Coordinates of C-alpha atoms and ligand atoms in Angstrom, one line a residue:
Chain A
M1 CA 96.6 108.6 105.0
I2 CA 96.8 105.1 106.3
S3 CA 100.2 104.2 107.5
I4 CA 101.7 100.7 108.2
E5 CA 101.4 101.4 111.9
D6 CA 97.7 102.1 111.6
I7 CA 97.2 98.8 109.9
Q8 CA 99.3 97.0 112.4
S9 CA 97.4 98.5 115.3
N10 CA 94.0 98.2 113.5
M11 CA 91.8 96.5 116.0
Y12 CA 89.8 94.5 113.4
L13 CA 93.1 93.1 112.1
Q14 CA 94.3 92.4 115.7
L15 CA 91.1 90.6 116.4
A16 CA 91.3 88.6 113.2
K17 CA 94.9 87.6 114.0
R18 CA 94.1 86.6 117.6
N19 CA 91.0 84.7 116.6
L20 CA 92.9 82.7 114.1
K21 CA 95.6 82.0 116.7
R22 CA 92.9 80.8 119.1
Q23 CA 92.5 77.5 117.2
T24 CA 96.0 77.3 115.8
F25 CA 95.7 73.7 114.7
R26 CA 92.5 74.2 112.9
T27 CA 93.8 77.4 111.3
V28 CA 96.9 75.7 110.1
L29 CA 94.9 72.8 108.6
A30 CA 92.8 75.3 106.7
A31 CA 95.9 77.2 105.6
I32 CA 97.5 74.0 104.3
G33 CA 94.5 73.4 102.2
I34 CA 94.9 76.8 100.6
I35 CA 98.6 76.4 100.3
I36 CA 98.2 73.1 98.4
G37 CA 95.5 74.6 96.3
V38 CA 97.6 77.6 95.3
I39 CA 100.6 75.3 94.6
A40 CA 98.5 73.0 92.5
I41 CA 96.9 75.7 90.4
S42 CA 100.1 77.7 89.7
S43 CA 102.4 74.7 89.2
M44 CA 99.9 73.2 86.7
G45 CA 99.8 76.5 84.9
I46 CA 103.6 76.6 84.9
L47 CA 103.7 73.0 83.6
G48 CA 101.3 73.8 80.8
N49 CA 103.3 76.8 79.8
S50 CA 106.6 74.9 79.9
L51 CA 105.2 72.2 77.8
K52 CA 104.2 74.8 75.2
M53 CA 107.6 76.4 75.4
S54 CA 109.4 73.2 75.0
V55 CA 107.4 72.4 71.9
T56 CA 107.7 75.8 70.3
D57 CA 111.4 75.8 71.1
S58 CA 111.9 72.5 69.3
F59 CA 110.3 73.9 66.2
G60 CA 113.0 76.5 66.1
D61 CA 112.3 80.0 64.9
I62 CA 109.9 79.1 62.2
G63 CA 107.3 81.7 62.7
D64 CA 108.8 84.3 60.5
K65 CA 109.0 82.1 57.4
L66 CA 106.7 81.4 54.5
L67 CA 107.0 78.4 52.3
I68 CA 106.3 78.7 48.6
Y69 CA 105.2 75.5 46.8
P70 CA 104.0 74.9 43.3
A71 CA 100.3 74.8 43.2
P72 CA 98.8 71.3 42.4
G73 CA 99.4 70.6 38.7
E74 CA 102.4 72.9 38.5
D75 CA 105.9 71.5 38.1
G76 CA 107.8 73.8 40.3
V77 CA 108.6 77.4 41.3
T78 CA 110.2 79.2 38.4
E79 CA 113.0 81.7 38.5
K80 CA 110.7 84.3 37.1
Q81 CA 108.3 83.8 40.0
I82 CA 111.2 84.2 42.4
Q83 CA 112.1 87.5 40.7
Q84 CA 108.5 88.7 40.9
M85 CA 108.3 87.9 44.6
K86 CA 111.3 90.2 45.3
K87 CA 109.0 93.1 44.6
V88 CA 106.9 92.3 47.7
D89 CA 107.6 94.5 50.8
G90 CA 108.9 93.3 54.1
I91 CA 110.9 90.3 52.8
D92 CA 114.3 89.7 54.3
A93 CA 115.4 86.8 52.1
I94 CA 114.1 84.5 49.4
I95 CA 115.8 81.1 49.4
P96 CA 114.9 78.9 46.5
A97 CA 115.7 75.2 46.8
Y98 CA 115.8 71.9 45.1
S99 CA 115.1 68.8 47.2
T100 CA 114.5 65.1 47.0
G101 CA 114.6 62.2 49.2
D102 CA 117.3 59.5 48.8
R103 CA 119.3 56.8 50.4
V104 CA 122.5 57.9 52.0
E105 CA 125.2 55.2 52.4
Y106 CA 128.4 55.1 54.4
K107 CA 130.5 51.9 54.6
N108 CA 128.0 49.2 55.2
S109 CA 125.2 51.1 56.8
Y110 CA 122.6 53.5 55.3
T111 CA 119.8 55.8 56.2
F112 CA 117.3 58.0 54.4
G113 CA 117.8 61.7 54.1
S114 CA 116.6 64.8 52.3
I115 CA 119.0 66.0 49.7
Y116 CA 119.0 69.7 49.1
S117 CA 120.5 72.1 46.7
I118 CA 120.6 75.4 48.4
E119 CA 123.1 78.2 47.7
R120 CA 125.8 78.4 50.4
E121 CA 124.9 81.9 51.5
D122 CA 121.3 80.9 51.8
L123 CA 122.0 77.8 53.8
E124 CA 124.0 80.0 56.2
K125 CA 120.8 81.9 56.9
L126 CA 118.9 78.7 57.8
A127 CA 121.4 76.6 59.8
E128 CA 124.7 76.8 61.7
V129 CA 127.7 74.6 61.1
E130 CA 128.9 73.0 64.3
D131 CA 131.8 71.1 62.9
G132 CA 133.9 72.0 59.8
Q133 CA 132.6 74.5 57.3
F134 CA 130.0 75.1 54.6
F135 CA 130.7 73.6 51.2
K136 CA 132.2 75.8 48.5
S137 CA 130.0 76.8 45.6
G138 CA 130.4 74.4 42.7
S139 CA 132.2 71.8 44.7
T140 CA 131.3 68.1 45.2
D141 CA 131.4 68.5 48.9
C142 CA 128.4 68.4 51.2
V143 CA 127.2 69.5 54.6
I144 CA 125.1 67.1 56.6
G145 CA 122.6 67.3 59.4
S146 CA 123.4 66.2 62.9
S147 CA 121.1 63.1 63.0
I148 CA 122.5 61.7 59.8
A149 CA 125.9 62.2 61.2
D150 CA 124.9 60.4 64.4
N151 CA 123.2 57.6 62.6
L152 CA 126.0 56.8 60.2
E153 CA 128.7 57.8 62.6
L154 CA 130.1 60.4 60.2
R155 CA 132.8 62.9 60.8
V156 CA 134.1 65.8 58.8
G157 CA 136.1 64.2 56.0
S158 CA 134.0 61.0 55.8
K159 CA 132.8 60.1 52.2
I160 CA 129.2 59.2 51.8
E161 CA 127.5 57.7 48.8
I162 CA 124.2 58.8 47.3
G163 CA 123.2 56.8 44.2
D164 CA 126.4 56.6 42.1
S165 CA 127.9 59.8 43.5
R166 CA 130.4 60.1 46.3
L167 CA 130.4 63.3 48.4
R168 CA 132.9 64.4 51.0
V169 CA 131.4 65.7 54.2
V170 CA 133.0 69.1 55.0
G171 CA 130.6 70.3 57.7
I172 CA 128.1 69.0 60.2
L173 CA 125.2 71.2 61.1
K174 CA 124.2 72.1 64.6
E175 CA 121.0 70.3 65.8
R176 CA 118.1 72.5 65.0
G177 CA 115.0 70.5 65.8
M178 CA 111.9 70.0 63.6
G179 CA 111.2 72.6 61.0
F180 CA 108.7 73.3 58.3
D181 CA 111.2 74.8 56.0
I182 CA 114.0 72.3 55.7
D183 CA 114.7 69.1 57.6
A184 CA 118.1 70.4 58.7
D185 CA 118.9 67.5 61.0
T186 CA 118.3 64.8 58.4
G187 CA 119.4 66.8 55.4
V188 CA 122.3 66.5 53.0
F189 CA 123.2 69.9 51.5
T190 CA 125.3 70.3 48.4
S191 CA 126.0 72.7 45.5
A192 CA 123.7 73.2 42.5
Q193 CA 126.3 71.7 40.2
M194 CA 126.7 68.5 42.3
Y195 CA 122.9 68.2 42.6
E196 CA 122.5 68.6 38.9
K197 CA 125.0 65.8 38.4
M198 CA 123.2 63.5 40.8
Y199 CA 119.7 64.2 39.6
P200 CA 120.1 65.4 36.0
G201 CA 117.1 67.2 34.3
E202 CA 115.4 68.2 37.5
G203 CA 117.2 71.5 37.6
D204 CA 114.8 73.8 35.6
E205 CA 112.3 74.7 38.3
Y206 CA 112.8 74.9 42.0
D207 CA 111.0 72.5 44.2
F208 CA 110.1 75.2 46.7
A209 CA 111.2 78.5 48.1
I210 CA 111.6 79.8 51.6
V211 CA 110.7 83.4 52.2
R212 CA 111.8 85.0 55.4
A213 CA 110.0 88.1 56.7
E214 CA 111.8 91.0 58.2
E215 CA 109.4 90.9 61.1
L216 CA 107.0 88.3 62.5
D217 CA 103.9 90.6 62.1
K218 CA 104.6 91.2 58.4
V219 CA 104.1 87.5 57.6
D220 CA 100.4 87.8 57.0
D221 CA 100.8 90.8 54.7
I222 CA 103.6 89.1 52.7
K223 CA 101.5 86.0 52.2
E224 CA 98.6 88.1 50.9
D225 CA 100.9 90.2 48.6
I226 CA 102.6 87.2 47.1
E227 CA 99.3 85.4 46.4
K228 CA 97.9 88.6 44.8
L229 CA 101.0 89.1 42.7
L230 CA 101.6 85.5 41.5
N231 CA 98.2 83.9 41.5
K232 CA 96.6 86.8 39.6
K233 CA 95.4 84.8 36.6
E234 CA 95.6 81.3 37.8
E235 CA 96.8 79.5 40.9
V236 CA 100.4 78.7 40.2
I237 CA 101.8 78.7 43.7
T238 CA 100.7 77.8 47.2
V239 CA 101.9 80.0 50.1
F240 CA 102.2 78.4 53.5
A241 CA 102.8 80.8 56.5
T242 CA 104.4 79.0 59.3
N243 CA 103.1 81.4 61.9
I244 CA 99.8 79.5 61.6
I245 CA 101.5 76.6 63.2
L246 CA 102.7 78.7 66.1
E247 CA 99.3 80.1 66.6
S248 CA 97.6 76.7 66.7
I249 CA 100.3 75.4 69.0
N250 CA 99.6 78.3 71.3
E251 CA 95.9 77.7 71.1
A252 CA 96.3 74.0 71.8
F253 CA 98.5 74.6 74.8
K254 CA 96.3 77.3 76.1
S255 CA 93.6 74.6 76.4
I256 CA 96.1 72.2 78.0
S257 CA 97.1 74.8 80.6
L258 CA 93.5 75.6 81.3
F259 CA 92.7 71.9 81.7
L260 CA 95.7 71.4 84.0
M261 CA 94.8 74.4 86.1
G262 CA 91.2 73.1 86.2
I263 CA 92.5 70.0 87.8
G264 CA 94.6 72.1 90.2
S265 CA 91.6 74.2 91.1
I266 CA 89.8 71.1 92.4
S267 CA 92.1 71.1 95.4
L268 CA 91.4 74.8 95.9
L269 CA 87.7 74.0 95.9
V270 CA 88.3 71.5 98.7
A271 CA 90.3 74.2 100.5
G272 CA 87.4 76.6 100.1
V273 CA 85.1 74.1 101.7
S274 CA 87.4 73.6 104.6
I275 CA 87.6 77.4 105.1
L276 CA 83.8 77.4 105.1
N277 CA 83.8 74.7 107.7
V278 CA 86.5 76.2 109.9
M279 CA 84.8 79.6 109.8
L280 CA 81.4 78.1 110.5
M281 CA 82.8 76.3 113.5
S282 CA 84.3 79.4 114.8
T283 CA 81.1 81.4 114.4
M284 CA 79.3 78.7 116.4
E285 CA 81.9 78.8 119.1
R286 CA 81.9 82.6 119.2
T287 CA 78.2 83.0 119.2
K288 CA 78.2 84.6 122.6
E289 CA 81.0 86.9 121.7
I290 CA 79.2 88.0 118.6
G291 CA 76.2 88.7 120.8
V292 CA 78.3 90.8 123.1
M293 CA 79.8 92.7 120.2
K294 CA 76.3 93.5 118.9
A295 CA 75.1 94.4 122.4
V296 CA 77.9 97.0 122.7
G297 CA 77.2 98.5 119.3
A298 CA 78.5 96.4 116.5
S299 CA 76.4 96.7 113.4
R300 CA 75.8 93.8 111.0
K301 CA 78.4 95.4 108.7
D302 CA 80.9 95.5 111.6
V303 CA 80.5 91.8 112.3
L304 CA 80.6 90.9 108.6
T305 CA 83.8 92.9 108.2
M306 CA 85.4 91.2 111.2
F307 CA 84.8 87.7 109.9
L308 CA 85.6 88.5 106.3
L309 CA 88.9 90.0 107.5
E310 CA 89.7 86.8 109.3
A311 CA 89.1 84.8 106.1
L312 CA 91.1 87.4 104.1
L313 CA 94.0 87.3 106.5
L314 CA 94.1 83.5 106.4
G315 CA 93.8 83.5 102.6
V316 CA 96.5 86.1 102.0
V317 CA 99.0 84.5 104.4
A318 CA 98.4 81.0 103.1
S319 CA 98.3 82.0 99.5
L320 CA 101.6 83.9 99.8
I321 CA 103.2 80.8 101.4
G322 CA 101.7 78.7 98.6
G323 CA 103.1 81.1 96.0
L324 CA 106.6 80.8 97.6
F325 CA 106.3 77.0 97.6
T326 CA 105.2 77.0 94.0
I327 CA 108.7 77.9 92.9
G328 CA 110.0 74.7 94.5
A329 CA 107.1 72.6 93.3
G330 CA 107.5 74.0 89.8
Y331 CA 111.1 73.2 89.8
L332 CA 110.4 69.7 90.8
I333 CA 107.7 69.1 88.2
L334 CA 109.6 70.7 85.4
S335 CA 112.7 68.7 86.1
L336 CA 110.6 65.5 86.1
V337 CA 108.2 66.2 83.2
V338 CA 109.8 68.6 80.8
K339 CA 113.4 68.0 82.0
N340 CA 114.2 71.6 81.5
T341 CA 114.0 73.9 84.5
S342 CA 115.0 77.0 82.7
Y343 CA 111.4 77.6 81.8
L344 CA 110.7 78.3 85.5
F345 CA 112.4 81.7 85.3
S346 CA 110.0 83.4 82.9
L347 CA 107.4 86.1 83.2
A348 CA 104.7 83.5 82.6
T349 CA 105.7 81.7 85.8
L350 CA 105.3 84.9 87.7
I351 CA 101.9 85.4 86.2
Y352 CA 100.8 81.9 87.1
I353 CA 102.0 82.3 90.6
F354 CA 100.2 85.6 90.8
E355 CA 97.0 83.9 89.5
G356 CA 97.4 81.1 92.0
I357 CA 97.7 83.6 94.9
L358 CA 94.7 85.5 93.5
F359 CA 92.6 82.4 93.3
G360 CA 93.7 81.3 96.8
V361 CA 92.7 84.7 98.4
A362 CA 89.4 84.6 96.5
T363 CA 88.6 81.1 97.6
S364 CA 89.2 82.0 101.2
L365 CA 87.0 85.1 100.9
I366 CA 84.2 83.1 99.2
G367 CA 84.5 80.3 101.8
G368 CA 84.3 82.9 104.6
M369 CA 81.3 84.7 103.1
Y370 CA 78.5 82.5 104.3
P371 CA 79.8 82.1 107.9
A372 CA 80.4 85.9 108.1
W373 CA 76.9 86.6 106.8
K374 CA 75.5 84.1 109.3
A375 CA 77.4 85.7 112.1
S376 CA 76.3 89.2 111.2
N377 CA 72.7 88.2 111.1
M378 CA 72.7 86.6 114.6
R379 CA 70.2 88.3 116.8
P380 CA 72.1 89.7 119.8
L381 CA 69.7 88.2 122.4
D382 CA 69.8 84.7 120.9
A383 CA 73.6 84.9 120.8
L384 CA 73.9 86.2 124.3
R385 CA 71.7 83.4 125.7
Y386 CA 73.7 80.8 123.9
E387 CA 75.9 78.7 126.2
Chain B
M1 CA 60.1 119.1 132.7
S2 CA 61.7 117.2 129.8
D3 CA 60.4 113.9 128.4
P4 CA 61.2 110.7 130.3
I5 CA 64.4 109.1 129.0
V6 CA 62.7 105.6 129.0
Q7 CA 59.1 105.1 128.5
L8 CA 57.2 101.8 128.2
Q9 CA 53.5 101.8 127.3
N10 CA 51.5 98.6 127.9
V11 CA 54.4 96.5 126.7
R12 CA 53.8 92.8 126.1
K13 CA 56.3 90.2 125.2
T14 CA 55.0 86.7 124.3
Y15 CA 57.2 83.7 123.6
T16 CA 55.6 80.8 121.9
L17 CA 57.1 77.4 122.8
G18 CA 55.3 74.8 120.8
A19 CA 51.7 75.0 121.7
S20 CA 52.1 77.0 124.9
E21 CA 52.5 80.8 125.1
I22 CA 54.7 82.4 127.7
H23 CA 53.8 86.0 128.6
A24 CA 57.2 87.2 129.8
L25 CA 55.9 90.8 130.0
N26 CA 52.2 91.3 130.3
G27 CA 51.2 94.9 129.9
V28 CA 54.1 96.8 131.5
S29 CA 54.0 100.6 131.6
I30 CA 56.8 102.5 133.2
S31 CA 58.6 105.8 132.7
I32 CA 62.1 106.7 133.9
E33 CA 63.4 110.2 134.1
R34 CA 66.9 111.4 133.3
G35 CA 69.2 110.8 136.2
D36 CA 67.0 108.2 137.9
F37 CA 68.4 105.2 139.7
V38 CA 65.9 102.4 139.2
T39 CA 66.1 99.0 140.7
I40 CA 64.1 96.1 139.2
M41 CA 63.3 93.3 141.5
G42 CA 61.3 90.1 141.3
A43 CA 61.4 86.4 141.4
S44 CA 63.4 84.4 138.9
G45 CA 61.4 84.2 135.7
S46 CA 59.3 87.2 136.4
G47 CA 60.5 89.0 133.3
K48 CA 63.2 91.3 134.7
S49 CA 65.8 90.4 132.0
T50 CA 63.2 90.7 129.3
L51 CA 62.3 94.2 130.5
L52 CA 65.9 95.2 130.6
N53 CA 66.7 93.8 127.2
M54 CA 63.7 95.8 125.8
V55 CA 65.1 99.0 127.3
G56 CA 68.5 98.1 125.9
C57 CA 67.1 97.7 122.4
L58 CA 68.2 94.0 122.3
D59 CA 64.6 93.0 121.9
T60 CA 61.4 94.5 120.7
P61 CA 57.9 94.1 122.2
T62 CA 55.2 91.9 120.8
S63 CA 52.8 94.8 121.4
G64 CA 53.0 98.1 123.1
K65 CA 55.4 100.9 122.7
V66 CA 59.0 101.5 123.9
K67 CA 60.6 105.0 123.6
I68 CA 64.3 105.5 124.3
N69 CA 65.5 109.1 124.6
G70 CA 62.6 110.2 122.5
T71 CA 62.8 107.6 119.8
D72 CA 60.1 104.9 119.4
I73 CA 62.1 101.7 118.8
T74 CA 59.1 99.4 118.4
K75 CA 59.3 99.2 114.6
L76 CA 63.0 99.7 114.0
D77 CA 65.1 97.2 112.1
D78 CA 68.3 95.5 113.4
D79 CA 70.7 98.2 112.1
K80 CA 68.7 101.1 113.5
L81 CA 68.4 99.3 116.9
T82 CA 72.1 98.9 116.8
T83 CA 72.7 102.6 116.3
I84 CA 70.3 103.6 119.1
R85 CA 71.9 101.0 121.4
R86 CA 75.4 102.2 120.5
D87 CA 74.6 105.8 121.2
N88 CA 72.4 105.5 124.3
I89 CA 73.0 102.3 126.2
G90 CA 75.8 100.9 128.2
F91 CA 75.2 97.2 129.1
I92 CA 76.6 95.4 132.2
F93 CA 76.0 91.7 132.3
Q94 CA 76.1 89.2 135.2
Q95 CA 78.6 87.1 133.3
F96 CA 80.9 90.1 132.5
N97 CA 81.0 88.9 128.9
L98 CA 84.4 90.3 128.1
I99 CA 86.0 89.3 124.8
P100 CA 88.6 86.7 125.9
T101 CA 91.1 87.5 123.1
L102 CA 91.4 91.1 124.0
T103 CA 93.2 92.9 126.8
A104 CA 91.2 95.0 129.4
I105 CA 91.9 98.2 127.6
E106 CA 91.1 96.7 124.2
N107 CA 87.7 95.5 125.5
V108 CA 87.0 99.0 126.5
E109 CA 88.0 100.2 123.0
I110 CA 85.6 97.9 121.3
P111 CA 82.5 100.1 121.6
M112 CA 84.5 103.1 120.5
I113 CA 85.5 101.2 117.3
F114 CA 81.9 100.7 116.5
S115 CA 81.0 104.3 117.1
R116 CA 84.1 105.3 114.9
V117 CA 86.1 107.1 117.5
P118 CA 89.5 107.8 115.9
Q119 CA 92.2 105.5 116.9
N120 CA 94.5 108.1 118.5
L121 CA 91.7 109.1 120.9
R122 CA 90.6 105.6 121.7
K123 CA 93.5 104.4 123.9
E124 CA 93.5 107.5 125.9
R125 CA 89.8 107.5 126.5
A126 CA 89.8 103.8 127.3
M127 CA 92.5 104.4 129.9
R128 CA 90.5 107.2 131.4
T129 CA 87.4 105.1 131.5
L130 CA 89.2 102.3 133.2
E131 CA 90.4 104.7 135.8
Q132 CA 86.8 105.9 136.3
A133 CA 85.8 102.3 136.8
K134 CA 88.6 102.0 139.4
L135 CA 90.6 99.4 137.7
E136 CA 94.3 99.7 138.7
A137 CA 96.3 100.9 135.6
E138 CA 98.6 97.9 135.9
Y139 CA 95.8 95.5 134.8
A140 CA 94.9 97.5 131.7
Y141 CA 97.0 95.1 129.5
H142 CA 95.9 91.9 131.1
R143 CA 93.5 89.5 129.4
P144 CA 90.2 88.7 131.1
N145 CA 91.3 85.3 132.3
E146 CA 94.2 87.0 134.2
L147 CA 91.7 89.1 136.1
S148 CA 89.5 88.5 139.2
G149 CA 85.8 88.6 138.9
G150 CA 85.6 92.0 140.4
Q151 CA 88.3 93.3 138.1
Q152 CA 86.5 91.8 135.1
Q153 CA 83.3 93.5 136.1
R154 CA 85.1 96.8 136.4
V155 CA 86.4 96.3 132.8
A156 CA 82.9 95.5 131.8
I157 CA 81.6 98.7 133.4
A158 CA 84.3 100.7 131.7
R159 CA 83.3 99.2 128.4
A160 CA 79.7 100.2 129.1
L161 CA 80.9 103.7 129.8
A162 CA 83.1 103.9 126.8
N163 CA 80.8 105.8 124.5
E164 CA 79.5 107.9 127.4
P165 CA 75.9 106.7 127.1
P166 CA 73.1 108.4 129.0
I167 CA 71.7 105.1 130.2
L168 CA 73.5 102.3 132.0
L169 CA 71.8 98.9 132.3
A170 CA 73.0 96.2 134.6
D171 CA 71.5 92.7 134.8
E172 CA 72.4 91.3 138.2
P173 CA 75.9 92.8 138.0
T174 CA 76.9 91.4 141.4
G175 CA 75.4 88.0 140.9
N176 CA 78.7 86.3 140.2
L177 CA 80.7 88.2 142.8
D178 CA 81.3 87.7 146.5
S179 CA 79.5 90.1 148.7
K180 CA 82.5 92.4 149.5
T181 CA 83.4 92.8 145.8
G182 CA 79.7 93.1 145.0
K183 CA 79.4 96.0 147.4
S184 CA 82.3 97.9 145.8
I185 CA 80.8 97.4 142.3
M186 CA 77.5 98.7 143.5
E187 CA 79.2 101.7 145.1
L188 CA 80.8 102.4 141.8
L189 CA 77.5 102.2 140.0
V190 CA 75.8 104.5 142.5
R191 CA 78.6 107.0 142.1
L192 CA 78.2 106.9 138.3
N193 CA 74.5 107.7 138.8
E194 CA 75.4 110.6 141.1
E195 CA 77.5 111.9 138.3
G196 CA 74.4 112.0 136.1
T197 CA 74.0 108.7 134.3
T198 CA 70.5 107.2 134.3
L199 CA 71.0 103.8 136.0
I200 CA 68.7 100.7 135.8
V201 CA 69.8 97.7 137.8
V202 CA 68.2 94.3 138.0
T203 CA 69.1 93.0 141.5
H204 CA 68.1 90.7 144.3
D205 CA 69.8 92.9 146.8
Q206 CA 67.2 94.5 149.0
K207 CA 69.8 97.0 150.4
L208 CA 70.3 98.6 147.0
T209 CA 66.8 99.9 147.0
E210 CA 67.8 102.4 149.7
Y211 CA 70.0 104.1 147.1
S212 CA 67.6 104.0 144.2
N213 CA 64.9 106.6 143.8
K214 CA 62.5 104.1 142.2
T215 CA 62.0 100.3 142.5
I216 CA 60.0 98.2 140.1
V217 CA 58.9 94.9 141.4
L218 CA 57.8 92.4 138.7
M219 CA 55.6 89.4 139.2
D220 CA 54.7 87.1 136.4
G221 CA 55.4 89.8 133.8
E222 CA 53.4 92.5 135.6
V223 CA 54.4 95.4 137.7
S224 CA 53.2 94.5 141.2
N225 CA 53.9 97.8 142.9
D226 CA 55.7 101.0 142.1
I227 CA 57.5 102.6 145.0
Y228 CA 58.7 106.1 144.8
Ligands
ADP401 N1 63.8 83.4 124.2 C1 62.9 82.9 125.0 N2 62.1 81.9 124.6 C2 61.1 81.4 125.4 N3 60.9 81.8 126.6 C3 61.7 82.8 127.1 C4 62.7 83.4 126.4 N4 63.3 84.4 127.1 C5 62.6 84.4 128.3 N5 61.7 83.4 128.3 C6 60.8 83.2 129.4 O1 60.2 84.4 129.8 C7 60.1 84.5 131.2 C8 60.8 85.7 131.7 O2 62.2 85.5 131.6 P1 63.3 86.5 132.1 O3 63.0 87.8 131.6 O4 64.6 86.0 131.7 O5 63.1 86.4 133.7 P2 64.1 86.9 134.8 O6 65.2 87.6 134.3 O7 63.2 87.7 135.7 O8 64.6 85.7 135.6 C9 60.6 83.2 131.7 O9 59.5 82.3 132.0 C10 61.4 82.6 130.6 O10 61.5 81.2 130.6
MG402 MG1 67.3 87.3 134.3

């Protein structure tokens, strides 16, 4: 068994340590190169990951939803189709909705919003009320999204006008971010009765339906089952699974992360060259020493080990320091670019730091390889004669 | 009688410098028995170091045959030469050639590392060897630059003895020392020979030949006489 003590008193390691200390300034310069390289690689990785997280976060939890639209040429999604869909396994909820776009007025200002008719219990599944409450079923009241409220400076109790109708705002929704199901932030939600009064004759078939899966990995099966069940004879509906979006976002950001890390790795490449340079200089300076070592019995492998260990030691120490600094650098970059430092404390960050350290160590080793090989192949006599 | 421990047959070493050829060794044949004390003398440039390096497996001949402890080293590669050298030869240089980053005792440990002596035995053996080389124990943990020339050469001798080699080679070991220190180093070498080690010393010191049982005088790469 190798104990810590053995490693500490290991002569190769002692030699490596002392040889690195011999040219402290040069060693520190080389180490700084590696440190910067590690910081660059890992903080770029962290940045890429945080960008991804900030985008996926702003889409809300959309991944587990499927949107059912009428197929081209169809008028809408029928109640019968909704009933049929209920037979499909793995569905948590089916939320049919009417929607249209319209002008929303308040006092002398106006904005455009999406007007929805969604049952109260269904809306509760999609959004949260921040202020006030949900409308009562059958009432003329409405609940509005946060950006409409901001734009028109609405409060609970304000009365808005849509077309000829006046609706009382009883609730304002919590900001939810972009979504593919409903535009919660720019929406006006009201009861079926009120909607029918505002847009008479449109109430036969739903404009679309939202299907929520019990679990994220059931989404693909549900999509397949619904399509099989409803589009048996002819194409009557189109199913759109929102997890596709998440997947493509993930794909896109994977490339972005890779690209950013690629930029970071350029600095590591420079560091590798400087290691090569430093080690090459020290093999030149220590030519005579290498000759002596060989004269007293060092094999090529022994010399190779000694020099690689030096590179490894330098690489490990510098990379660990770099990994430590990455936390600070990541914090700085995230607060400047993404403006949300909470992403720093994630598993992904740890992985990127680990990757950075790994690359740092590998770079040092690769940089040290040629000098070590060169040293090991020196002929002892030539080395001894060298002054 | 057993085989000679060192045997050279018609050894030539030729260096080519541009168009000219230098015959550093020009057909040298010698044989050295176990326990011999051989001094090698000759003018500067006569090939003494070349001969010693050949015996020390640091160099191979251009032609001829070199046998060390029964093994023909003429055709061996670098790694095999290293092994033969490690197990048979202790080298003592004129310049001491200690590793500056290591303490005296660590310098002595170095050859043992390469011959894979377990760590727990190394320190103890190195200490004993330093004692054998008559370095005062208090200097064991000093770096070479904190030691006098004589002390450094004692460390170097201890290093040469570390793996208990049957052959000790010394290339002008007193060349960098004052005469008094040189004398005590020579006395140490003579005593090591008396304890059984085969000793080959390149020297300019005529007096030393009195102790040796064989003197080889080189002249322009050839053995000029062979005194028994
Ligand atoms: N690597 C080399 N390249 C060219 N010439 C060499 C080399 N090594 C030694 N020589 C030459 O070989 C001759 C013998 O050298 P050497 O054995 O060092 O002599 P000594 O040790 O007796 O002074 C000298 O002329 C020297 O210049
Ligand atoms: Mg010489």
